[in-house]
Short mmCIF file of C-alpha atoms (C1' of nucleotides) in Angstrom, two decimals:
data_model
loop_
_atom_site.label_atom_id
_atom_site.label_comp_id
_atom_site.label_asym_id
_atom_site.label_seq_id
_atom_site.Cartn_x
_atom_site.Cartn_y
_atom_site.Cartn_z
CA MET A 159 0.00 0.00 0.00
CA SER A 160 1.07 3.54 -0.59
CA GLN A 161 -0.75 4.93 2.43
CA PRO A 162 1.91 4.06 5.01
CA SER A 163 4.75 5.28 2.84
CA GLU A 164 2.87 8.54 2.32
CA PHE A 165 2.56 8.84 6.06
CA LYS A 166 6.24 8.22 6.29
CA ALA A 167 6.93 10.79 3.64
CA LEU A 168 4.77 13.27 5.46
CA ASP A 169 6.57 12.48 8.68
CA LYS A 170 9.91 12.99 7.08
CA SER A 171 9.02 16.31 5.47
CA LEU A 172 7.49 17.39 8.76
CA ARG A 173 10.71 16.56 10.55
CA LYS A 174 12.63 18.35 7.85
CA GLN A 175 10.53 21.44 8.45
CA GLN A 176 11.35 21.21 12.15
CA VAL A 177 15.03 21.08 11.26
CA ILE A 178 14.69 24.17 9.07
CA ASP A 179 12.76 26.00 11.78
CA ALA A 180 15.35 25.13 14.40
CA ALA A 181 18.11 26.31 12.08
CA THR A 182 16.21 29.54 11.50
CA ARG A 183 16.06 30.23 15.23
CA VAL A 184 19.71 29.35 15.80
CA PHE A 185 20.98 31.28 12.77
CA HIS A 186 18.92 34.25 13.89
CA GLN A 187 20.37 34.19 17.38
CA LYS A 188 24.03 33.49 16.61
CA GLY A 189 24.40 34.33 12.94
CA TYR A 190 24.82 31.77 10.17
CA HIS A 191 28.55 31.28 10.43
CA SER A 192 28.85 31.41 14.23
CA ALA A 193 26.07 28.89 14.64
CA THR A 194 27.24 25.29 14.47
CA LEU A 195 25.24 22.34 13.25
CA GLU A 196 25.67 20.95 16.75
CA ASP A 197 23.71 23.97 18.03
CA VAL A 198 20.94 23.26 15.56
CA ALA A 199 20.90 19.57 16.48
CA ALA A 200 20.83 20.41 20.20
CA GLU A 201 17.80 22.66 19.62
CA LEU A 202 15.98 19.52 18.45
CA GLY A 203 17.57 17.05 20.86
CA LEU A 204 19.35 15.27 18.03
CA SER A 205 22.93 14.55 17.11
CA LYS A 206 24.63 16.55 14.40
CA ALA A 207 24.91 13.57 12.06
CA ALA A 208 21.14 13.07 12.16
CA LEU A 209 20.62 16.41 10.42
CA TYR A 210 22.19 14.95 7.30
CA HIS A 211 19.16 12.70 6.87
CA TYR A 212 17.13 15.81 6.08
CA VAL A 213 19.50 18.26 4.46
CA SER A 214 22.65 17.80 2.46
CA SER A 215 24.75 20.61 3.93
CA LYS A 216 24.71 23.69 6.11
CA GLU A 217 24.42 25.85 3.03
CA ASP A 218 21.46 23.79 1.85
CA LEU A 219 19.79 24.64 5.15
CA LEU A 220 20.30 28.33 4.50
CA SER A 221 18.92 27.98 0.97
CA HIS A 222 15.76 26.41 2.35
CA ILE A 223 15.28 29.35 4.69
CA TYR A 224 15.61 31.76 1.79
CA LEU A 225 13.17 29.79 -0.35
CA GLN A 226 10.58 29.88 2.40
CA ALA A 227 11.15 33.58 2.94
CA LEU A 228 10.50 34.23 -0.74
CA GLU A 229 7.32 32.15 -0.48
CA ALA A 230 6.19 34.28 2.46
CA PHE A 231 6.92 37.42 0.46
CA PHE A 232 4.86 36.39 -2.50
CA ALA A 233 2.13 34.36 -0.79
CA SER A 234 -0.34 37.22 -1.28
CA ALA A 235 1.63 40.08 -2.75
CA TYR A 236 0.65 39.36 -6.33
CA GLU A 237 -3.01 38.87 -5.54
CA ILE A 238 -3.12 42.16 -3.68
CA GLY A 239 -1.44 43.86 -6.62
CA ARG A 240 -4.07 42.47 -8.99
CA LEU A 241 -7.12 43.14 -6.83
CA ASP A 242 -9.86 45.33 -8.28
CA LEU A 243 -9.56 48.02 -5.63
CA ALA A 244 -8.69 51.70 -5.66
CA PRO A 245 -4.91 52.17 -5.17
CA PRO A 246 -5.17 53.60 -1.64
CA ALA A 247 -7.17 50.59 -0.47
CA LYS A 248 -4.76 48.26 -2.25
CA LEU A 249 -1.82 49.94 -0.58
CA ARG A 250 -3.42 49.68 2.83
CA ARG A 251 -3.98 45.96 2.32
CA PHE A 252 -0.42 45.51 1.16
CA ILE A 253 1.03 47.28 4.20
CA ARG A 254 -1.12 45.36 6.65
CA HIS A 255 -0.18 42.10 5.00
CA HIS A 256 3.51 42.90 4.79
CA ILE A 257 3.87 44.00 8.41
CA GLN A 258 1.67 41.36 9.99
CA GLN A 259 1.73 38.25 7.83
CA VAL A 260 5.17 38.64 6.29
CA ILE A 261 7.48 40.26 8.83
CA ILE A 262 5.93 39.79 12.26
CA ASP A 263 4.71 36.23 11.67
CA ASN A 264 8.23 35.24 10.55
CA LEU A 265 10.55 37.43 12.58
CA ALA A 266 13.48 35.04 12.85
CA MET A 267 13.18 34.01 9.22
CA PHE A 268 13.41 37.56 7.96
CA ALA A 269 16.17 38.46 10.37
CA VAL A 270 18.18 35.70 8.68
CA PHE A 271 16.90 36.74 5.24
CA PHE A 272 18.06 40.32 5.69
CA ALA A 273 21.39 39.42 7.31
CA GLU A 274 22.91 36.43 5.53
CA GLU A 275 22.43 37.06 1.83
CA ASN A 276 26.18 37.17 1.25
CA GLN A 277 26.64 33.66 2.61
CA LEU A 278 24.70 32.23 -0.32
CA PRO A 279 26.45 31.20 -3.55
CA GLU A 280 26.36 33.87 -6.25
CA ALA A 281 23.71 32.08 -8.33
CA ASP A 282 21.20 32.02 -5.45
CA ARG A 283 22.05 35.60 -4.62
CA ARG A 284 21.13 36.75 -8.10
CA GLN A 285 17.77 35.04 -7.84
CA ILE A 286 17.09 36.66 -4.47
CA ARG A 287 17.91 40.05 -5.92
CA ARG A 288 15.52 39.48 -8.83
CA GLU A 289 12.71 38.43 -6.53
CA LYS A 290 13.25 41.42 -4.26
CA ALA A 291 13.11 43.72 -7.28
CA LYS A 292 9.82 42.11 -8.31
CA TYR A 293 8.41 42.73 -4.86
CA THR A 294 9.42 46.38 -4.99
CA GLN A 295 7.75 46.61 -8.39
CA VAL A 296 4.44 45.47 -6.96
CA VAL A 297 4.53 48.44 -4.57
CA GLU A 298 5.78 50.73 -7.30
CA GLY A 299 2.89 49.64 -9.50
CA ILE A 300 0.29 50.44 -6.87
CA LEU A 301 1.86 53.83 -6.25
CA ALA A 302 2.17 54.73 -9.94
CA GLN A 303 -1.44 53.73 -10.53
CA GLY A 304 -2.56 55.82 -7.57
CA MET A 305 -0.64 58.83 -8.86
CA ALA A 306 -2.01 58.45 -12.39
CA GLN A 307 -5.54 58.35 -11.00
CA GLY A 308 -4.93 61.39 -8.85
CA HIS A 309 -5.25 59.65 -5.50
CA PHE A 310 -1.63 60.14 -4.61
CA ARG A 311 0.54 63.21 -4.84
CA PRO A 312 2.93 62.71 -7.77
CA SER A 313 6.47 61.71 -6.86
CA ASP A 314 9.07 59.15 -7.88
CA PRO A 315 7.31 55.82 -7.29
CA ARG A 316 10.49 53.82 -6.82
CA LEU A 317 11.91 56.14 -4.18
CA THR A 318 8.55 56.16 -2.42
CA ALA A 319 8.43 52.36 -2.59
CA PHE A 320 11.91 52.16 -1.01
CA ALA A 321 10.77 54.47 1.79
CA LEU A 322 7.63 52.45 2.42
CA ILE A 323 9.32 49.07 2.34
CA GLY A 324 12.15 50.28 4.54
CA MET A 325 9.77 51.64 7.13
CA CYS A 326 7.90 48.31 7.21
CA ASN A 327 10.89 45.96 7.03
CA TRP A 328 12.65 47.79 9.84
CA VAL A 329 9.95 46.52 12.16
CA TYR A 330 11.93 43.28 12.50
CA LYS A 331 14.67 45.26 14.26
CA TRP A 332 12.56 46.58 17.12
CA TYR A 333 9.37 44.53 17.34
CA ARG A 334 9.33 41.98 20.15
CA PRO A 335 6.34 39.65 20.33
CA GLY A 336 4.26 39.29 23.48
CA ALA A 337 3.81 41.37 26.61
CA LYS A 338 4.20 45.13 26.45
CA GLY A 339 5.03 46.95 23.27
CA PHE A 340 3.02 47.73 20.19
CA ASP A 341 0.34 45.51 18.73
CA PRO A 342 0.85 44.47 15.07
CA GLN A 343 -2.48 45.99 14.07
CA VAL A 344 -1.65 49.25 15.81
CA ILE A 345 1.69 49.38 14.01
CA SER A 346 0.11 48.78 10.60
CA GLU A 347 -2.60 51.39 11.02
CA HIS A 348 -0.14 53.92 12.41
CA PHE A 349 2.19 53.48 9.44
CA ILE A 350 -0.71 53.66 6.98
CA THR A 351 -1.96 56.92 8.45
CA LEU A 352 1.53 58.38 8.59
CA LEU A 353 2.15 57.46 4.96
CA GLU A 354 -1.18 58.74 3.71
CA GLN A 355 -1.58 61.91 5.75
CA GLY A 356 1.98 62.84 6.57
CA LEU A 357 3.18 64.49 9.74
CA LEU A 358 2.09 68.06 9.24
CA ALA A 359 -1.00 69.28 11.01
CA ARG A 360 -3.76 69.83 8.46
CA PRO A 361 -5.36 73.24 9.07
CA GLU A 362 -2.43 75.59 8.67
CA GLY A 363 1.10 75.19 7.41
CA GLN A 364 1.93 78.76 8.43
CA ALA A 365 3.11 78.23 12.00
CA ALA A 366 5.45 75.61 10.55
CA ALA A 367 7.97 78.28 9.62
CA GLY A 368 11.44 78.04 11.13
CA ARG A 369 14.02 80.64 10.18
CA PRO A 370 12.97 82.43 6.99
CA ARG A 371 16.27 81.81 5.26
CA GLU A 372 16.08 78.05 5.59
CA LEU A 373 12.44 78.04 4.75
CA VAL A 374 13.16 79.89 1.53
CA GLN A 375 15.72 77.29 0.58
CA GLU A 376 13.31 74.55 1.42
CA LEU A 377 10.49 76.15 -0.57
CA ARG A 378 12.79 76.72 -3.51
CA ARG A 379 13.66 73.06 -3.55
CA GLN A 380 9.99 72.16 -3.44
CA ALA A 381 9.38 74.61 -6.27
CA GLN A 382 12.10 72.98 -8.35
CA ALA A 383 10.64 69.55 -7.69
CA LEU A 384 7.23 70.85 -8.73
CA ALA A 385 8.62 72.40 -11.90
CA ALA A 386 10.24 69.09 -12.81
CA GLN A 387 6.99 67.24 -12.19
CA ILE A 388 5.08 69.75 -14.32
CA ALA A 389 7.56 69.46 -17.18
CA GLU A 390 7.36 65.71 -17.08
CA LEU A 391 3.58 65.69 -17.12
CA GLU A 392 3.35 68.19 -19.93
CA LYS A 393 5.21 65.79 -22.16
CA LEU A 394 2.37 63.31 -21.64
CA CYS A 395 -0.38 65.77 -22.64
CA MET B 232 62.00 65.60 23.39
CA SER B 233 58.42 64.52 23.18
CA GLN B 234 57.90 65.78 19.62
CA PRO B 235 59.26 62.73 17.80
CA SER B 236 57.31 60.31 19.94
CA GLU B 237 54.14 62.25 19.22
CA PHE B 238 54.80 61.94 15.52
CA LYS B 239 55.23 58.22 15.99
CA ALA B 240 51.98 57.99 17.91
CA LEU B 241 50.16 59.80 15.13
CA ASP B 242 51.61 57.47 12.53
CA LYS B 243 50.58 54.43 14.48
CA SER B 244 47.03 55.59 15.08
CA LEU B 245 46.76 56.45 11.40
CA ARG B 246 47.78 52.93 10.46
CA LYS B 247 45.40 51.57 13.04
CA GLN B 248 42.60 53.49 11.39
CA GLN B 249 43.55 51.96 8.06
CA VAL B 250 43.34 48.53 9.66
CA ILE B 251 39.89 49.30 11.04
CA ASP B 252 38.73 50.65 7.68
CA ALA B 253 39.99 47.56 5.87
CA ALA B 254 38.27 45.34 8.42
CA THR B 255 35.05 47.31 7.91
CA ARG B 256 35.16 46.69 4.18
CA VAL B 257 35.98 42.99 4.55
CA PHE B 258 33.43 42.37 7.32
CA HIS B 259 30.83 44.13 5.22
CA GLN B 260 31.53 42.01 2.18
CA LYS B 261 31.93 38.59 3.79
CA GLY B 262 30.35 38.94 7.20
CA TYR B 263 32.28 39.14 10.46
CA HIS B 264 32.65 35.43 11.06
CA SER B 265 33.30 34.37 7.47
CA ALA B 266 35.95 37.00 7.04
CA THR B 267 39.40 35.90 8.18
CA LEU B 268 42.10 38.14 9.56
CA GLU B 269 44.16 37.00 6.61
CA ASP B 270 41.55 38.61 4.37
CA VAL B 271 41.85 41.85 6.31
CA ALA B 272 45.64 41.72 6.19
CA ALA B 273 45.60 41.00 2.44
CA GLU B 274 43.41 44.08 1.90
CA LEU B 275 46.32 46.12 3.31
CA GLY B 276 49.18 44.05 1.87
CA LEU B 277 50.23 42.98 5.36
CA SER B 278 50.62 39.67 7.14
CA LYS B 279 48.05 38.51 9.65
CA ALA B 280 50.55 38.77 12.51
CA ALA B 281 51.10 42.44 11.74
CA LEU B 282 47.49 43.24 12.59
CA TYR B 283 48.21 42.33 16.19
CA HIS B 284 50.46 45.40 16.47
CA TYR B 285 47.35 47.55 16.14
CA VAL B 286 44.50 45.57 17.65
CA SER B 287 44.42 42.91 20.31
CA SER B 288 41.91 40.54 18.73
CA LYS B 289 39.35 40.11 15.99
CA GLU B 290 36.63 41.04 18.44
CA ASP B 291 38.53 44.17 19.40
CA LEU B 292 38.44 45.14 15.72
CA LEU B 293 34.67 44.76 15.69
CA SER B 294 34.36 46.84 18.87
CA HIS B 295 36.29 49.65 17.23
CA ILE B 296 33.90 49.63 14.28
CA TYR B 297 30.96 49.90 16.65
CA LEU B 298 32.55 52.72 18.62
CA GLN B 299 33.12 54.70 15.45
CA ALA B 300 29.58 54.04 14.28
CA LEU B 301 28.25 55.43 17.56
CA GLU B 302 30.46 58.49 17.09
CA ALA B 303 29.00 58.99 13.61
CA PHE B 304 25.50 58.68 15.04
CA PHE B 305 26.02 61.30 17.68
CA ALA B 306 28.44 63.63 15.91
CA SER B 307 25.62 66.13 15.32
CA ALA B 308 22.45 64.49 16.52
CA TYR B 309 22.49 66.18 19.91
CA GLU B 310 23.25 69.63 18.52
CA ILE B 311 20.41 69.32 16.04
CA GLY B 312 18.10 68.27 18.85
CA ARG B 313 19.09 71.34 20.88
CA LEU B 314 18.98 73.89 18.07
CA ASP B 315 16.68 76.86 18.44
CA LEU B 316 14.53 75.95 15.46
CA ALA B 317 10.90 75.10 14.96
CA PRO B 318 10.38 71.32 15.12
CA PRO B 319 9.69 70.84 11.39
CA ALA B 320 12.94 72.56 10.44
CA LYS B 321 14.78 70.60 13.13
CA LEU B 322 13.36 67.36 11.79
CA ARG B 323 14.35 68.23 8.23
CA ARG B 324 17.90 68.90 9.36
CA PHE B 325 17.99 65.67 11.27
CA ILE B 326 16.79 63.62 8.31
CA ARG B 327 19.25 65.24 5.90
CA HIS B 328 22.07 64.68 8.34
CA HIS B 329 21.12 61.10 9.10
CA ILE B 330 20.74 60.00 5.50
CA GLN B 331 23.71 61.86 4.07
CA GLN B 332 26.34 62.24 6.78
CA VAL B 333 25.51 59.19 8.86
CA ILE B 334 24.34 56.40 6.56
CA ILE B 335 25.54 57.22 3.06
CA ASP B 336 28.95 58.54 4.12
CA ASN B 337 29.56 55.32 6.07
CA LEU B 338 27.75 52.63 4.14
CA ALA B 339 30.05 49.70 4.95
CA MET B 340 30.35 50.75 8.58
CA PHE B 341 26.61 50.75 9.12
CA ALA B 342 26.10 47.56 7.18
CA VAL B 343 28.40 45.96 9.76
CA PHE B 344 26.74 47.91 12.58
CA PHE B 345 23.27 46.66 11.68
CA ALA B 346 24.35 43.08 10.97
CA GLU B 347 26.86 41.96 13.59
CA GLU B 348 25.52 43.20 16.90
CA ASN B 349 25.15 39.64 18.20
CA GLN B 350 28.86 38.93 17.69
CA LEU B 351 29.74 41.43 20.40
CA PRO B 352 30.04 40.41 24.06
CA GLU B 353 26.89 41.01 26.09
CA ALA B 354 28.34 44.05 27.92
CA ASP B 355 29.07 45.90 24.67
CA ARG B 356 25.69 44.88 23.32
CA ARG B 357 23.90 46.50 26.23
CA GLN B 358 25.77 49.73 25.64
CA ILE B 359 24.88 49.71 21.95
CA ARG B 360 21.23 49.19 22.83
CA ARG B 361 21.30 52.12 25.26
CA GLU B 362 22.89 54.43 22.69
CA LYS B 363 20.41 53.42 20.02
CA ALA B 364 17.56 54.16 22.43
CA LYS B 365 19.06 57.60 23.09
CA TYR B 366 19.19 58.27 19.38
CA THR B 367 15.55 57.31 18.95
CA GLN B 368 14.71 59.62 21.83
CA VAL B 369 16.23 62.58 20.03
CA VAL B 370 13.79 62.00 17.17
CA GLU B 371 10.96 61.31 19.58
CA GLY B 372 11.70 64.59 21.33
CA ILE B 373 11.54 66.62 18.14
CA LEU B 374 8.28 64.93 17.16
CA ALA B 375 6.67 65.37 20.59
CA GLN B 376 7.66 69.03 20.64
CA GLY B 377 6.25 69.53 17.16
CA MET B 378 2.97 67.92 18.17
CA ALA B 379 2.71 69.98 21.34
CA GLN B 380 3.24 73.17 19.33
CA GLY B 381 0.64 72.17 16.77
CA HIS B 382 3.02 71.76 13.85
CA PHE B 383 2.56 68.01 13.64
CA ARG B 384 -0.57 65.93 13.66
CA PRO B 385 -0.73 64.20 17.06
CA SER B 386 0.26 60.53 17.10
CA ASP B 387 2.48 58.18 19.11
CA PRO B 388 5.94 59.78 18.83
CA ARG B 389 7.86 56.57 19.43
CA LEU B 390 6.07 54.64 16.71
CA THR B 391 6.52 57.55 14.35
CA ALA B 392 10.20 57.73 15.25
CA PHE B 393 10.58 54.02 14.47
CA ALA B 394 8.93 54.54 11.09
CA LEU B 395 11.14 57.50 10.26
CA ILE B 396 14.38 55.87 11.37
CA GLY B 397 13.51 52.64 9.58
CA MET B 398 12.80 54.46 6.36
CA CYS B 399 16.13 56.28 6.58
CA ASN B 400 18.29 53.39 7.81
CA TRP B 401 16.99 51.10 5.10
CA VAL B 402 18.80 53.29 2.59
CA TYR B 403 21.97 51.28 3.32
CA LYS B 404 20.27 48.25 1.79
CA TRP B 405 19.63 49.72 -1.65
CA TYR B 406 21.80 52.84 -2.08
CA ARG B 407 24.85 52.30 -4.25
CA PRO B 408 27.28 55.20 -4.54
CA GLY B 409 28.36 56.60 -7.88
CA ALA B 410 26.94 56.44 -11.38
CA LYS B 411 23.21 56.06 -11.93
CA GLY B 412 20.75 55.86 -9.11
CA PHE B 413 19.46 58.45 -6.73
CA ASP B 414 21.43 61.40 -5.40
CA PRO B 415 21.71 61.63 -1.59
CA GLN B 416 20.11 65.08 -1.59
CA VAL B 417 17.25 63.91 -3.75
CA ILE B 418 16.66 60.99 -1.40
CA SER B 419 16.62 63.23 1.67
CA GLU B 420 14.23 65.78 0.21
CA HIS B 421 11.96 63.10 -1.15
CA PHE B 422 11.72 61.41 2.25
CA ILE B 423 11.15 64.74 3.98
CA THR B 424 8.30 65.67 1.67
CA LEU B 425 6.77 62.21 1.94
CA LEU B 426 6.93 62.33 5.73
CA GLU B 427 5.55 65.83 6.00
CA GLN B 428 2.89 65.82 3.32
CA GLY B 429 2.02 62.15 3.07
CA LEU B 430 1.02 60.32 -0.06
CA LEU B 431 -2.54 61.51 -0.53
CA ALA B 432 -3.20 64.20 -3.08
CA ARG B 433 -3.91 67.52 -1.39
CA PRO B 434 -7.22 68.92 -2.62
CA GLU B 435 -9.31 65.82 -1.90
CA GLY B 436 -8.64 62.20 -1.31
CA GLN B 437 -10.83 61.55 -4.34
CA ALA B 438 -10.10 61.55 -8.03
CA ALA B 439 -10.35 65.34 -8.17
CA ALA B 440 -7.31 65.63 -10.38
CA GLY B 441 -7.75 62.47 -12.37
CA ARG B 442 -6.33 63.40 -15.77
CA PRO B 443 -2.77 64.62 -16.32
CA ARG B 444 -4.05 67.91 -17.77
CA GLU B 445 -5.89 68.75 -14.57
CA LEU B 446 -2.97 67.53 -12.54
CA VAL B 447 -0.67 69.95 -14.33
CA GLN B 448 -3.04 72.80 -13.52
CA GLU B 449 -3.12 71.74 -9.89
CA LEU B 450 0.66 71.60 -9.71
CA ARG B 451 0.92 75.01 -11.39
CA ARG B 452 -1.35 76.45 -8.74
CA GLN B 453 0.89 74.92 -6.06
CA ALA B 454 3.94 76.34 -7.80
CA GLN B 455 2.43 79.84 -7.90
CA ALA B 456 1.57 79.67 -4.24
CA LEU B 457 5.10 78.55 -3.47
CA ALA B 458 6.61 81.36 -5.53
CA ALA B 459 4.50 83.86 -3.62
CA GLN B 460 5.67 82.42 -0.29
CA ILE B 461 9.28 82.59 -1.40
CA ALA B 462 8.97 86.21 -2.54
CA GLU B 463 7.37 87.18 0.74
CA LEU B 464 10.02 85.49 2.82
CA GLU B 465 12.88 86.96 0.84
CA LYS B 466 11.76 90.44 1.87
CA LEU B 467 12.31 89.41 5.48
CA CYS B 468 15.88 88.27 4.95
"C1'" DG C 136 14.10 -9.27 9.07
"C1'" DT C 137 14.31 -5.10 7.03
"C1'" DC C 138 14.62 -0.38 6.48
"C1'" DA C 139 14.61 4.25 8.28
"C1'" DA C 140 16.29 7.04 11.97
"C1'" DA C 141 19.70 8.01 14.72
"C1'" DT C 142 24.24 7.39 17.11
"C1'" DT C 143 29.26 7.33 18.20
"C1'" DA C 144 33.62 8.02 16.57
"C1'" DC C 145 36.35 9.93 13.38
"C1'" DT C 146 38.84 13.00 9.65
"C1'" DA C 147 40.32 16.94 7.15
"C1'" DA C 148 40.29 21.67 6.85
"C1'" DC C 149 40.33 26.00 8.64
"C1'" DC C 150 41.61 29.88 11.43
"C1'" DA C 151 42.55 32.93 15.67
"C1'" DG C 152 46.21 33.81 18.01
"C1'" DT C 153 51.44 32.99 19.34
"C1'" DC C 154 56.40 32.84 18.87
"C1'" DG C 155 60.93 33.72 17.42
"C1'" DG C 156 63.11 36.41 14.53
"C1'" DT C 157 64.68 40.45 11.26
"C1'" DA C 158 65.43 44.82 9.11
"C1'" DA C 159 65.14 49.63 9.61
"C1'" DC C 160 65.48 53.40 12.25
"C1'" DA C 161 65.95 56.40 16.34
"C1'" DT C 162 68.65 57.79 20.61
"C1'" DC C 163 72.53 59.14 22.87
"C1'" DA C 164 77.03 58.64 25.36
"C1'" DT C 165 81.54 59.05 23.95
"C1'" DA D 187 80.55 60.19 13.47
"C1'" DT D 188 80.24 55.98 15.62
"C1'" DG D 189 78.65 52.20 17.55
"C1'" DA D 190 75.92 50.33 21.51
"C1'" DT D 191 71.18 49.98 22.81
"C1'" DG D 192 66.50 50.03 22.27
"C1'" DT D 193 62.20 50.40 19.56
"C1'" DT D 194 58.92 49.99 15.82
"C1'" DA D 195 56.89 47.47 12.20
"C1'" DC D 196 56.65 43.57 10.30
"C1'" DC D 197 57.01 38.39 8.74
"C1'" DG D 198 56.93 33.00 8.26
"C1'" DA D 199 55.89 29.15 10.62
"C1'" DC D 200 53.48 26.98 13.96
"C1'" DT D 201 49.70 25.41 17.51
"C1'" DG D 202 45.48 24.28 19.46
"C1'" DG D 203 40.86 24.37 19.19
"C1'" DT D 204 36.85 24.08 16.45
"C1'" DT D 205 33.59 22.31 13.10
"C1'" DA D 206 31.55 20.58 8.52
"C1'" DG D 207 31.03 16.47 6.83
"C1'" DT D 208 31.65 11.00 6.69
"C1'" DA D 209 31.68 6.02 8.05
"C1'" DA D 210 30.57 2.30 10.71
"C1'" DT D 211 27.30 0.81 13.75
"C1'" DT D 212 23.08 0.45 16.74
"C1'" DT D 213 18.06 0.93 17.63
"C1'" DG D 214 13.41 0.15 16.94
"C1'" DA D 215 8.95 0.18 14.36
"C1'" DC D 216 6.16 -2.66 11.49
#
DNA sequence: GTCAAATTACTAACCAGTCGGTAACATCAT
DNA sequence: ATGATGTTACCGACTGGTTAGTAATTTGAC
């Protein structure tokens, strides 16, 4: 019968997942190179040699972590990008998903993902870079669409995407699960509001003046940026 | 005489700095643990043993990098925090300084700083954590002040500080000096405008300025208003 | 009894740090 | 100025500990 062997197979892949998860925790805590396979084995109550039943090398272990991180990235990103929603709503969904389901649900995984890219062989590294670029492009697409439809203030979509993704990814550096601290939902909504509304108080921008001289410089720069945006748009008309 | 010995001392500390800089580059590229002292020595055309004239251990080398990173952090942060400026102007200065003089001027150093904290002994780690908290508090202070004075929309200053710092720190992940890509000044001003104004188009959150033609008109109006503000302020200077 | 899971015991490579030494140069008493 | 004495900057060769990966062997579930 194939039933038992399927059970076996399931068992084995389940165990393999446990090995990967243990490695993720250990690599996160000690760093990929400092961590030994004995550490990983100890985390599971196994001997080092037993790990080689499930993975072929330490590097293979790291590759698996990266593959799963990419899966987490793209689990819903594409669908959100393709949803039939107005860009602001799309963006809100994306941010909530990225902060909560991607980063916070996989803290250790992304700590490793962001830290150990250079330990991978060049071929894998190139793939990772491509996939990251794709992810940025999803955000860029939402932003560009929103600007074209007049929902968002016009600005360079790539630079804005970098800002947004950086703000969200950085969460892995300071968020600690449990107990006191910020709730994932609170973080998401705070970031969404900050991104949409900005910092400045709405009613009047007048009191916001520092020294006139600096303000003039600042306004001039804004004026230049505006002029560039106008020029660019006029080409399209 | 003490003159000659002082010259010597200067020479030695200069060489030591070269060693630290080389280590920063190598640690950045390969990671602290993967990098060997032979790699660092090769970068300088020296033998491994020679390094021990300038530093006492590999870990000591890493400590030096962290100390210098903290210096870079605080070189101007405190002064900016204490300046007699309105909070929005203070914040703009801070962001420009952080992106350009802290992160971009020391890319490799901060790549190491953000990646290798766990390789330091616990005592050093605690100090680093304290200093980072202080740095966040400078930003928090500016934000809280700005909210109290009605310049900024009220919100949790710590969470906003995390967002801001994350957005700016993340630059080290994608900024590549030289050639094509974004200019440090452009990045700073873009982030400042995004943070202050937010993403949403000004007049209404709706599709008020849907078509490019209307958008151009809207931007022209903004430009005129800006020009008027500039003219008015220049009279005061 | 057989096969998968796991173990103990081992090897080969690597690397931080040490040691003994050398060449170049400075210092200074004579 | 000279040569005795010390110092600085460096090197090649080595050591001792560590660790990825392997081989031979045991355990135990069905």
